Coordinates of C-alpha atoms in Angstrom, one line a residue:
Chain M
M1082 CA -55.6 -13.8 -15.6
T1083 CA -54.0 -16.5 -17.7
V1084 CA -51.3 -19.1 -17.6
L1085 CA -49.4 -20.2 -20.3
C1086 CA -47.4 -23.9 -20.3
V1087 CA -44.2 -23.0 -21.8
N1088 CA -43.7 -26.6 -22.1
S1089 CA -46.3 -27.0 -24.6
T1090 CA -47.7 -23.3 -25.5
V1091 CA -50.5 -23.9 -24.5
V1092 CA -52.5 -20.8 -22.3
Y1093 CA -55.2 -21.5 -20.3
A1094 CA -57.7 -20.0 -17.9
D1095 CA -55.8 -20.1 -15.0
I1096 CA -53.4 -22.2 -13.1
T1097 CA -56.4 -24.8 -12.7
A1098 CA -57.4 -25.0 -16.4
A1099 CA -53.2 -25.7 -17.2
D1100 CA -53.0 -28.4 -14.4
A1101 CA -56.4 -30.3 -15.4
A1102 CA -54.3 -30.0 -18.8
E1103 CA -51.1 -30.3 -18.4
G1104 CA -51.1 -32.9 -15.3
G1105 CA -50.1 -36.3 -16.7
T1106 CA -47.8 -35.2 -19.3
D1107 CA -44.0 -35.8 -18.5
Y1108 CA -42.0 -33.5 -20.7
G1109 CA -38.6 -35.0 -18.8
V1110 CA -37.9 -31.4 -17.8
P1111 CA -40.2 -29.6 -15.2
T1112 CA -43.9 -28.8 -16.8
R1113 CA -43.5 -25.1 -16.6
Y1114 CA -46.5 -22.6 -15.6
E1115 CA -45.9 -18.6 -15.9
Q1116 CA -48.8 -16.9 -14.7
T1117 CA -50.2 -13.3 -16.2
G1118 CA -52.6 -11.7 -13.9
A1119 CA -54.5 -13.6 -11.5
S1120 CA -55.9 -17.4 -10.8
S1121 CA -58.2 -17.2 -8.6
S1122 CA -59.4 -21.2 -8.2
S1123 CA -57.4 -23.6 -5.8
V1124 CA -55.0 -26.2 -7.6
V1125 CA -53.6 -29.8 -6.3
F1126 CA -50.7 -30.8 -8.1
S1127 CA -50.2 -34.2 -7.5
G1128 CA -46.6 -36.0 -7.6
G1129 CA -47.7 -38.6 -10.0
D1130 CA -49.3 -36.0 -12.5
Y1131 CA -45.4 -34.2 -13.1
P1132 CA -42.8 -36.9 -12.5
S1133 CA -40.1 -34.4 -13.7
S1134 CA -41.4 -31.6 -11.3
I1135 CA -43.1 -28.3 -12.1
V1136 CA -42.1 -24.9 -11.6
Y1137 CA -44.8 -22.6 -11.3
I1138 CA -43.5 -18.5 -12.2
A1139 CA -45.1 -15.1 -12.6
T1140 CA -44.8 -14.1 -15.8
T1141 CA -41.4 -11.3 -16.6
G1142 CA -42.5 -8.1 -16.0
E1143 CA -45.3 -9.4 -13.4
E1144 CA -42.8 -10.6 -10.8
T1145 CA -44.1 -9.4 -7.2
D1146 CA -42.4 -6.6 -5.9
G1147 CA -43.2 -7.6 -2.4
T1148 CA -45.8 -5.2 -1.7
T1149 CA -49.7 -7.2 -2.0
L1150 CA -51.3 -5.1 -4.3
T1151 CA -48.2 -5.6 -7.2
G1152 CA -47.3 -8.5 -9.2
A1153 CA -49.2 -11.8 -11.1
Q1154 CA -51.1 -14.0 -8.2
C1155 CA -52.8 -16.8 -7.8
T1156 CA -55.6 -16.2 -4.6
G1157 CA -56.9 -19.6 -4.6
L1158 CA -55.3 -22.8 -2.0
I1159 CA -51.9 -24.0 -3.3
T1160 CA -51.4 -27.5 -2.8
S1161 CA -48.6 -29.7 -3.5
S1162 CA -47.2 -33.2 -3.6
V1163 CA -44.4 -32.7 -6.3
D1164 CA -41.1 -33.6 -5.7
N1165 CA -38.7 -30.3 -5.7
A1166 CA -41.7 -28.2 -7.1
L1167 CA -40.6 -24.3 -7.3
I1168 CA -43.2 -21.6 -6.5
Q1169 CA -42.0 -18.1 -7.2
D1170 CA -42.4 -14.0 -7.7
L1171 CA -46.0 -14.5 -7.4
R1172 CA -48.7 -13.8 -4.6
T1173 CA -50.2 -16.1 -3.5
G1174 CA -53.0 -17.3 -0.9
R1175 CA -52.6 -20.5 1.4
I1176 CA -50.0 -22.6 0.5
T1177 CA -49.7 -26.4 1.9
F1178 CA -46.8 -28.9 0.5
V1179 CA -47.1 -32.2 2.2
G1180 CA -44.3 -35.1 1.5
V1181 CA -41.7 -33.8 -0.5
N1182 CA -39.0 -31.2 -0.9
H1183 CA -39.7 -28.3 -2.1
S1184 CA -38.7 -24.1 -2.3
N1185 CA -40.7 -21.1 -1.9
L1186 CA -39.0 -17.8 -3.4
N1187 CA -40.2 -14.1 -3.5
L1188 CA -43.8 -15.0 -2.0
V1189 CA -46.1 -12.6 -0.6
S1190 CA -48.8 -14.4 0.7
N1191 CA -52.3 -14.0 2.3
G1192 CA -53.3 -16.5 4.8
G1193 CA -57.2 -15.2 4.7
G1194 CA -57.4 -16.1 8.3
G1195 CA -55.5 -19.7 7.7
D1196 CA -52.5 -20.8 8.1
A1197 CA -50.2 -19.1 5.0
Y1198 CA -48.1 -21.8 4.9
L1199 CA -47.5 -25.6 6.0
F1200 CA -45.3 -27.9 5.3
D1201 CA -44.4 -32.1 7.2
T1202 CA -42.3 -32.8 9.3
T1203 CA -39.4 -34.2 7.8
N1204 CA -38.6 -33.7 4.2
A1205 CA -36.2 -30.7 3.2
A1206 CA -37.4 -27.7 2.2
T1207 CA -36.7 -23.7 2.1
S1208 CA -38.4 -20.6 1.5
T1209 CA -36.7 -17.4 1.1
N1210 CA -37.4 -13.9 0.7
C1211 CA -41.2 -14.7 1.9
I1212 CA -44.1 -12.2 3.2
R1213 CA -47.0 -14.2 4.7
Y1214 CA -49.5 -12.0 6.5
N1215 CA -53.6 -12.1 7.4
C1216 CA -53.3 -15.9 8.7
S1217 CA -53.6 -18.1 12.5
E1218 CA -49.9 -19.1 12.2
G1219 CA -47.2 -18.1 9.2
C1220 CA -46.1 -21.2 9.0
R1221 CA -46.4 -24.2 10.7
A1222 CA -45.4 -28.3 10.9
N1223 CA -46.8 -30.2 13.2
S1224 CA -43.2 -30.8 14.7
T1225 CA -40.2 -29.5 14.7
N1226 CA -37.8 -29.8 11.7
D1227 CA -34.5 -28.2 11.0
N1228 CA -34.2 -29.6 7.5
Y1229 CA -37.0 -27.2 6.6
I1230 CA -35.1 -23.8 6.0
E1231 CA -37.3 -20.7 6.7
T1232 CA -34.4 -17.6 5.0
N1233 CA -35.6 -14.1 5.4
C1234 CA -39.0 -14.6 5.8
T1235 CA -41.2 -12.2 7.1
V1236 CA -44.5 -13.6 9.3
V1237 CA -46.7 -10.4 10.1
D1238 CA -50.5 -10.6 12.2
A1239 CA -50.6 -13.9 13.0
T1240 CA -53.6 -14.7 14.8
G1241 CA -51.8 -17.9 16.8
F1242 CA -47.9 -18.6 16.1
G1243 CA -45.5 -16.7 14.2
V1244 CA -43.2 -19.3 13.0
L1245 CA -43.7 -22.6 14.4
R1246 CA -41.5 -25.0 13.9
P1247 CA -39.2 -24.9 10.8
R1248 CA -35.1 -23.5 11.1
A1249 CA -35.2 -19.9 11.1
V1250 CA -32.5 -17.9 9.6
D1251 CA -32.3 -13.7 9.1
S1252 CA -36.3 -13.8 9.8
V1253 CA -38.7 -11.2 10.7
S1254 CA -41.8 -12.4 12.8
L1255 CA -44.0 -9.3 15.0
N1256 CA -47.8 -8.9 15.8
T1257 CA -48.5 -12.5 16.4
N1258 CA -51.3 -12.7 19.3
S1259 CA -49.3 -15.8 20.3
S1260 CA -45.6 -16.5 20.3
A1261 CA -43.5 -14.8 17.2
Y1262 CA -41.2 -18.3 17.0
L1263 CA -41.8 -21.5 18.6
Q1264 CA -40.2 -24.7 18.6
V1265 CA -37.7 -23.6 16.1
G1266 CA -35.1 -26.0 15.0
A1267 CA -31.7 -25.9 16.5
S1268 CA -29.7 -24.2 13.8
S1269 CA -31.9 -21.0 13.5
S1270 CA -30.2 -18.2 13.8
N1271 CA -30.6 -14.1 13.5
Y1272 CA -34.6 -14.3 14.0
W1273 CA -35.9 -11.6 14.9
A1274 CA -38.7 -11.0 17.5
D1275 CA -40.5 -8.3 19.3
D1276 CA -41.8 -10.2 22.0
G1277 CA -38.9 -11.8 23.3
T1278 CA -39.3 -15.3 21.6
G1279 CA -36.6 -14.6 18.8
S1280 CA -32.6 -14.6 19.0
N1281 CA -33.0 -10.7 18.5
T1282 CA -35.2 -8.6 19.9
I1283 CA -36.9 -6.0 17.5
T1284 CA -36.2 -2.8 18.7
E1285 CA -39.2 -0.5 17.4
G1286 CA -42.0 0.2 18.9
T1287 CA -44.3 -0.5 16.3
P1288 CA -44.6 -2.4 13.3
T1289 CA -45.0 1.3 11.5
D1290 CA -40.8 1.8 11.8
I1291 CA -40.3 -1.7 10.5
F1292 CA -42.0 -1.9 7.5
E1293 CA -42.3 0.7 4.4
N1294 CA -46.0 1.0 5.1
Y1295 CA -47.6 -0.9 7.5
A1296 CA -51.0 0.3 6.9
G1297 CA -51.2 0.6 3.6
G1298 CA -49.8 -3.6 3.4
D1299 CA -46.8 -2.8 2.6
Y1300 CA -45.0 -5.5 4.4
R1301 CA -41.0 -5.0 3.2
I1302 CA -38.3 -4.4 5.4
K1303 CA -37.3 -0.9 6.1
P1304 CA -33.7 -0.8 5.2
S1305 CA -33.1 1.5 8.6
S1306 CA -34.9 -0.9 11.0
S1307 CA -32.9 -3.1 13.4
P1308 CA -33.7 -6.4 11.7
G1309 CA -32.9 -4.7 8.7
V1310 CA -29.5 -3.3 9.8
A1311 CA -28.8 -6.5 10.3
G1312 CA -30.3 -8.2 7.0
A1313 CA -33.2 -9.9 8.1
G1314 CA -36.6 -10.1 7.1
A1315 CA -38.3 -10.2 3.6
F1316 CA -37.7 -8.1 0.7
I1317 CA -35.1 -5.6 2.4
N1318 CA -34.5 -2.4 1.3
S1319 CA -37.1 -3.2 -1.9
G1320 CA -39.2 -0.4 -0.7
G1321 CA -36.5 2.2 -2.2
G1322 CA -35.7 3.3 1.3
G1323 CA -32.4 4.3 1.9
I1324 CA -29.5 3.0 3.5
S1325 CA -26.8 5.4 5.6
L1326 CA -24.0 4.3 5.3
T1327 CA -21.0 5.4 7.3
I1328 CA -17.5 5.5 5.2
D1329 CA -14.5 5.2 7.1
P1330 CA -11.7 8.8 7.0
I1331 CA -8.0 7.7 5.8
D1332 CA -5.5 9.5 8.1
Q1333 CA -1.5 9.9 6.5
T1334 CA 1.7 10.5 8.4
Q1335 CA 4.5 11.5 6.7
T1336 CA 8.7 11.1 7.7
I1337 CA 11.9 12.3 5.9
E1338 CA 14.8 9.9 5.7
Q1339 CA 18.3 11.7 7.1
V1340 CA 20.2 12.4 4.1
T1341 CA 23.6 10.9 4.3
L1342 CA 26.6 12.9 2.2
T1343 CA 29.4 9.9 1.3
Q1344 CA 31.6 11.6 -1.3
H1345 CA 33.7 14.4 -1.4
S1346 CA 34.6 15.4 2.2
I1347 CA 37.3 17.6 3.7
I1348 CA 39.1 17.0 5.9
S1349 CA 40.4 19.7 8.4
I1350 CA 42.8 19.8 11.1
G1351 CA 44.2 22.7 13.1
G1352 CA 45.7 23.7 16.2
L1353 CA 46.1 20.7 17.8
S1354 CA 48.8 19.8 20.1
Q1355 CA 49.2 16.1 20.7
A1356 CA 51.7 12.1 20.2
Q1357 CA 50.0 11.0 17.2
T1358 CA 47.3 13.1 15.3
V1359 CA 46.4 11.4 12.3
D1360 CA 47.1 7.3 11.8
Q1361 CA 46.3 7.2 8.5
V1362 CA 44.3 9.2 5.6
T1363 CA 43.1 7.7 2.3
L1364 CA 41.7 10.3 0.3
Q1365 CA 40.6 8.7 -3.1
Q1366 CA 39.2 12.2 -5.2
S1367 CA 40.1 15.6 -5.0
G1368 CA 41.1 15.7 -1.3
T1369 CA 42.3 18.1 0.2
L1370 CA 45.0 17.6 3.9
S1371 CA 46.1 20.7 5.7
I1372 CA 47.6 20.2 8.4
N1373 CA 48.8 23.9 10.4
N1374 CA 50.2 24.9 13.0
L1375 CA 50.6 21.9 14.7
Q1376 CA 53.8 21.1 17.7
H1377 CA 53.6 17.6 18.1
I1378 CA 55.7 14.8 18.3
Q1379 CA 54.6 12.5 14.8
T1380 CA 51.9 14.4 12.8
I1381 CA 51.0 11.7 9.7
D1382 CA 51.7 8.6 10.0
Q1383 CA 50.8 7.8 5.9
V1384 CA 49.2 9.8 3.9
N1385 CA 48.1 8.4 0.4
L1386 CA 47.1 11.1 -2.6
T1387 CA 46.4 9.4 -5.6
Q1388 CA 44.7 12.2 -7.9
A1389 CA 45.5 15.8 -7.9
H1390 CA 46.5 16.5 -4.2
I1391 CA 48.0 18.9 -2.2
V1392 CA 49.1 18.2 0.9
S1393 CA 50.6 21.8 2.9
V1394 CA 52.6 21.4 5.7
N1395 CA 53.8 24.7 7.4
D1396 CA 54.9 26.6 10.7
L1397 CA 55.6 23.4 12.2
S1398 CA 58.2 22.7 15.0
Q1399 CA 58.1 18.9 15.4
L1400 CA 61.0 16.5 15.8
Q1401 CA 59.0 14.0 12.7
A1402 CA 56.3 16.0 10.3
V1403 CA 55.8 13.1 7.8
D1404 CA 56.5 9.7 7.5
Q1405 CA 55.7 8.4 4.3
V1406 CA 54.2 10.7 2.0
S1407 CA 53.3 9.4 -1.7
L1408 CA 52.1 11.6 -4.7
N1409 CA 51.7 9.8 -7.8
Q1410 CA 49.9 12.3 -10.2
G1411 CA 50.4 15.9 -10.0
N1412 CA 51.1 16.7 -6.8
V1413 CA 52.9 19.7 -4.6
L1414 CA 54.6 18.7 -1.7
S1415 CA 55.3 22.5 -0.1
V1416 CA 57.4 22.1 3.6
N1417 CA 57.9 26.0 4.8
D1418 CA 59.2 27.7 7.4
T1419 CA 59.9 24.5 9.4
D1420 CA 62.1 24.3 12.0
Q1421 CA 62.5 20.2 12.8
L1422 CA 65.2 17.2 13.2
Q1423 CA 63.1 16.0 10.3
S1424 CA 60.7 17.1 7.8
I1425 CA 60.2 13.5 5.8
D1426 CA 61.4 10.4 6.2
Q1427 CA 60.5 9.6 2.9
V1428 CA 58.7 11.5 -0.1
T1429 CA 57.8 9.3 -3.4
L1430 CA 57.3 12.0 -6.0
S1431 CA 55.5 10.1 -9.7
T1432 CA 54.3 12.3 -11.9
A1433 CA 54.8 16.4 -12.3
G1434 CA 55.3 16.7 -8.3
T1435 CA 57.0 19.8 -7.1
V1436 CA 59.3 19.9 -3.8
A1437 CA 59.7 23.1 -2.5
I1438 CA 61.5 23.0 0.7
N1439 CA 62.2 27.2 1.7
N1440 CA 63.5 28.5 4.9
A1441 CA 63.9 25.5 6.6
S1442 CA 66.4 25.9 9.6
Q1443 CA 66.7 22.2 10.3
A1444 CA 69.3 19.2 11.0
Q1445 CA 67.5 17.1 7.9
A1446 CA 64.9 18.1 5.5
L1447 CA 64.5 14.9 3.5
E1448 CA 65.5 11.2 4.2
Q1449 CA 64.9 10.4 0.9
L1450 CA 63.4 12.5 -2.0
V1451 CA 61.9 10.0 -5.4
L1452 CA 61.2 12.3 -8.6
S1453 CA 60.5 9.8 -11.6
I1454 CA 59.2 12.8 -14.2
A1455 CA 59.6 16.3 -14.5
G1456 CA 60.0 17.0 -10.8
T1457 CA 61.0 20.1 -9.4
V1458 CA 63.1 20.6 -6.2
T1459 CA 63.3 24.1 -4.8
I1460 CA 65.6 24.1 -1.5
N1461 CA 66.5 28.3 -0.9
N1462 CA 67.0 29.4 2.3
L1463 CA 68.4 26.9 4.3
S1464 CA 70.8 26.7 7.6
Q1465 CA 71.0 23.3 7.9
S1466 CA 73.4 20.4 9.2
Q1467 CA 72.1 17.7 6.3
L1468 CA 69.0 19.2 3.7
L1469 CA 68.9 15.9 1.6
E1470 CA 69.9 12.3 2.4
Q1471 CA 69.0 10.9 -1.1
L1472 CA 68.1 12.6 -4.0
N1473 CA 66.7 10.1 -7.0
L1474 CA 65.2 12.0 -10.0
T1475 CA 64.9 10.2 -13.5
Q1476 CA 63.9 12.6 -15.8
A1477 CA 63.8 16.0 -16.8
H1478 CA 64.2 17.5 -13.5
V1479 CA 65.3 21.2 -11.8
L1480 CA 67.3 21.4 -8.8
S1481 CA 68.2 24.5 -7.9
V1482 CA 69.9 25.6 -4.9
D1483 CA 70.5 29.0 -3.6
N1484 CA 71.9 31.2 -0.7
L1485 CA 73.1 28.5 1.6
S1486 CA 75.4 28.1 4.4
Q1487 CA 76.0 24.2 5.8
A1488 CA 78.4 21.8 6.8
Q1489 CA 76.6 19.2 3.7
L1490 CA 74.4 20.2 1.2
L1491 CA 74.2 17.2 -0.9
E1492 CA 74.9 13.7 0.5
S1493 CA 74.1 12.1 -3.7
I1494 CA 72.3 13.3 -6.4
N1495 CA 71.8 10.9 -9.2
F1496 CA 70.8 12.4 -12.5
N1497 CA 70.1 9.6 -15.1
G1498 CA 73.7 8.0 -14.1
V1499 CA 75.3 11.3 -13.7
V1500 CA 76.2 11.6 -10.0
V1501 CA 77.6 14.9 -8.3
G1502 CA 78.8 14.5 -5.0
Y1503 CA 81.4 15.1 -3.0
L1504 CA 84.9 13.4 -3.7
Q1505 CA 88.0 13.9 -1.8
G1506 CA 86.2 16.7 0.0
A1507 CA 85.7 18.3 -3.3
L1508 CA 82.3 19.1 -5.6
T1509 CA 82.5 16.5 -8.6
I1510 CA 80.5 15.5 -11.7
V1511 CA 80.8 12.2 -12.2
S1512 CA 79.3 10.7 -15.2
A1513 CA 80.0 7.6 -17.9
Y1514 CA 82.1 8.9 -20.9
N1515 CA 83.0 6.7 -23.8
G1516 CA 83.4 3.6 -21.4
Q1517 CA 85.1 5.2 -18.9
I1518 CA 84.3 7.5 -16.0
K1519 CA 84.9 11.5 -15.9
L1520 CA 85.0 13.3 -13.2
T1521 CA 84.2 17.0 -13.2
N1522 CA 85.0 19.5 -10.5
P1523 CA 82.0 22.1 -11.4
L1524 CA 83.7 24.7 -10.0
T1525 CA 87.7 25.0 -11.3
G1526 CA 86.4 23.1 -14.7
E1527 CA 88.2 20.2 -14.3
I1528 CA 88.0 17.1 -15.8
R1529 CA 89.6 14.0 -15.2
I1530 CA 88.9 10.7 -17.1
L1531 CA 89.4 7.2 -15.3
Chain P
M358 CA 15.4 23.5 12.0
S359 CA 12.7 21.2 11.7
K360 CA 11.5 19.1 8.6
N361 CA 8.6 20.9 6.6
I362 CA 6.6 20.1 3.4
P363 CA 4.7 23.4 2.3
N364 CA 0.6 23.4 3.0
L365 CA 0.2 23.6 -0.8
Q366 CA 2.6 20.8 -1.7
I367 CA 0.4 18.5 0.3
D368 CA -3.2 19.7 -0.5
G369 CA -1.0 19.0 -4.3
M370 CA -1.3 15.3 -2.8
L371 CA -4.4 15.3 -1.9
Q372 CA -6.0 16.4 -5.6
L373 CA -3.9 13.8 -6.6
V374 CA -6.5 10.8 -5.8
E375 CA -9.6 12.7 -6.5
G376 CA -12.0 10.9 -8.9
D377 CA -14.6 11.5 -10.7
V378 CA -17.6 8.1 -9.6
L379 CA -17.6 6.8 -5.7
N380 CA -18.1 3.0 -5.4
I381 CA -19.2 1.0 -2.7
C382 CA -17.8 -2.4 -2.8
S383 CA -18.6 -5.6 -1.0
A384 CA -14.9 -6.5 -0.9
Q385 CA -11.5 -4.5 -1.0
P386 CA -10.7 -3.7 -4.8
T387 CA -7.0 -3.5 -6.1
T388 CA -8.2 -2.6 -9.6
Y389 CA -9.9 -0.2 -11.2
T390 CA -12.1 -2.8 -12.9
E391 CA -12.9 -4.6 -9.5
A392 CA -13.9 -1.2 -7.9
I393 CA -16.4 -0.5 -11.0
T394 CA -17.2 -3.9 -11.8
T395 CA -16.5 -7.0 -10.2
F396 CA -16.8 -6.2 -6.4
Q397 CA -19.3 -3.3 -7.1
L398 CA -22.8 -2.9 -5.2
A399 CA -23.6 0.5 -5.7
S400 CA -21.5 3.3 -7.3
F401 CA -22.6 8.1 -6.9
T402 CA -20.9 10.2 -9.8
V403 CA -18.6 12.8 -8.1
V404 CA -17.7 16.3 -9.0
G405 CA -15.2 18.6 -8.0
G406 CA -17.7 21.1 -5.9
N407 CA -18.2 17.8 -3.6
Y408 CA -14.3 18.3 -2.1
V409 CA -13.3 20.8 0.0
L410 CA -9.3 21.3 1.1
A411 CA -8.7 22.4 4.6
A412 CA -6.2 22.4 7.5
G413 CA -6.0 19.0 8.8
D414 CA -7.3 17.3 12.3
V415 CA -4.5 16.8 13.3
S416 CA -2.0 19.0 11.4
G417 CA -1.0 19.2 7.6
R418 CA -4.5 19.1 5.3
K419 CA -7.4 17.1 4.8
N420 CA -9.3 16.4 1.9
T421 CA -13.3 16.1 2.2
L422 CA -15.2 14.2 0.0
A423 CA -19.1 15.3 1.0
A424 CA -21.7 13.1 1.7
L425 CA -23.7 11.8 -1.3
T426 CA -27.3 10.4 -1.4
G427 CA -30.1 8.6 -3.8
A428 CA -27.0 6.0 -5.4
T429 CA -29.5 2.8 -6.9
I430 CA -28.1 -0.4 -5.2
D431 CA -27.0 -3.1 -8.3
N432 CA -26.3 -5.7 -6.5
T433 CA -27.0 -7.3 -3.4
G434 CA -24.4 -7.7 -0.7
T435 CA -22.6 -6.1 2.3
A436 CA -20.9 -3.4 1.9
T437 CA -17.7 -3.3 3.2
H438 CA -15.3 -0.5 1.0
A439 CA -15.5 2.4 -0.5
A440 CA -13.8 2.8 -3.8
V441 CA -12.8 6.3 -5.4
T442 CA -12.1 6.1 -9.6
L443 CA -11.6 8.4 -12.6
L444 CA -13.1 7.0 -15.9
A445 CA -10.3 9.2 -17.6
G446 CA -7.5 6.8 -17.9
T447 CA -9.2 4.0 -16.2
E448 CA -7.2 4.5 -12.4
L449 CA -8.3 3.2 -9.5
K450 CA -7.1 6.2 -7.1
L451 CA -8.1 5.6 -3.3
V452 CA -10.1 2.5 -1.2
T453 CA -11.2 3.0 2.9
T454 CA -14.0 0.6 4.6
T455 CA -17.1 1.4 5.7
V456 CA -19.3 -0.1 8.5
S457 CA -20.1 -3.7 7.4
Q458 CA -23.9 -2.4 5.7
L459 CA -25.9 -5.5 3.6
L460 CA -27.2 -3.7 0.4
T461 CA -30.2 -5.2 -1.2
S462 CA -30.2 -4.9 -5.3
G463 CA -33.6 -2.4 -5.8
G464 CA -32.8 0.1 -3.2
T465 CA -30.9 3.0 -2.3
V466 CA -28.1 4.1 -0.6
D467 CA -26.4 7.5 1.4
T468 CA -22.5 7.9 2.8
S469 CA -21.7 9.7 5.1
A470 CA -18.9 12.7 4.3
F471 CA -15.1 11.2 4.9
S472 CA -12.0 12.9 4.9
H473 CA -8.3 11.9 3.4
E474 CA -5.8 14.0 5.6
I475 CA -2.2 13.8 5.1
Q476 CA -0.3 15.1 8.6
Q477 CA 3.0 17.5 8.3
A478 CA 6.6 15.4 8.0
T479 CA 8.0 14.8 10.7

């Protein structure tokens, strides 16, 4: 039952006494009155007394909770012409503002059968989160004022109009004798009524379903009510009622991408009968190329094997098996049991290669064979007119020729400067000796020096 | 031969995003702090028993977080998202949407149950 003037720190019996004493003193900032308990007398705040404006507010801990029963209050008439005045967190009686800008915030106002709130027709003002009840009109002006904005306000049980001529936003007016809304500002929106005069219609049939405890004077909006869900009305959900919130489910799908293998391929070609099988085969690492049981004119155009490869050509009957074979390291070229006019056009073995030609019956086995290092050429059991066109062995090679019956075995063999061939029809070894040419017949042992 | 992920493994994926707090938020949080502070309007404590694993409605498996009740609304705002967080490691685990709903400070809020489903691989 006291009012503290914060600016002067003086405590007064009520707001009337505080105004009487402090009015006329300009503190350079708004004069702040904090209400404890109740003031029952009326007060008139004059603009001239408060050039820096006023704040009339509940003391901390006594703010209204939105019910008509709890919180600091001023039950008398509050009249104000103070520019930019603020009344906040109080239970009040009637309030009248004239000719000035002002603000009301968090008020529960008992009209006492009269107009709960009056405002003028031109000035800008706001009322936010305010309840007005037991009134003739809830809030009223003489003509429409779109500059005065009622936001989240509630009017209930008005014997006249509920909301008359302000801009109404997110507000509720119901159970009024005359229209819930009349001549509201053009910018009004989301204002709810039970008589069709609002922008939205309250769907509940009785005020009991709108307020926390209508019969008990608790006019806080239920959050689950139709205006409450839309965020309209004063003190929504402050009654402790639970809002039911719907949470959306999460659905996930998943896929597994296709797996692609790019290394360590094996190419196997079998059982083919065709003019040309493979145009070009390139195996970079550890590949195996196997060609079996083929009958065709040309099997492989070009084969390049760079590391540790095996080329196996078996059981062929063809005009030309391999056009060009290049084996660079540790390779094996095996040509077995072939019956053909020409097996290999050119074979180049660079390192430790092995060429094995067995049981061949052919007109020509090798066009050209080059073994650079430590190669082995094995030619066995051949019956043919010409086996090797040209054989170049540069280092440490082994040439084994057994059981041959043929018109011509070797056209020419070059052992790093030592040539073996036929001279005047006789097998002859030709070598350089002390600057001269040495001819040796390996069969008779005869030596001639040119 | 079809693609398949064993149900036990799908359950493991679902359990990876379980948490111990359900936060009601006014915007989509992308970090733990946004979920528990920046955008939070209300929060619920979640325990293991609130989660139930079962066969998915379409295929695969689903994990349902039960309806929760009576959380105090700490901040006024419009709820648009629900975020599951885990205090240990301060992890943001999962974010989904809600029906847009104004929540006013001082009141309470209840939530519906919602499920997280991971369908079988295709």
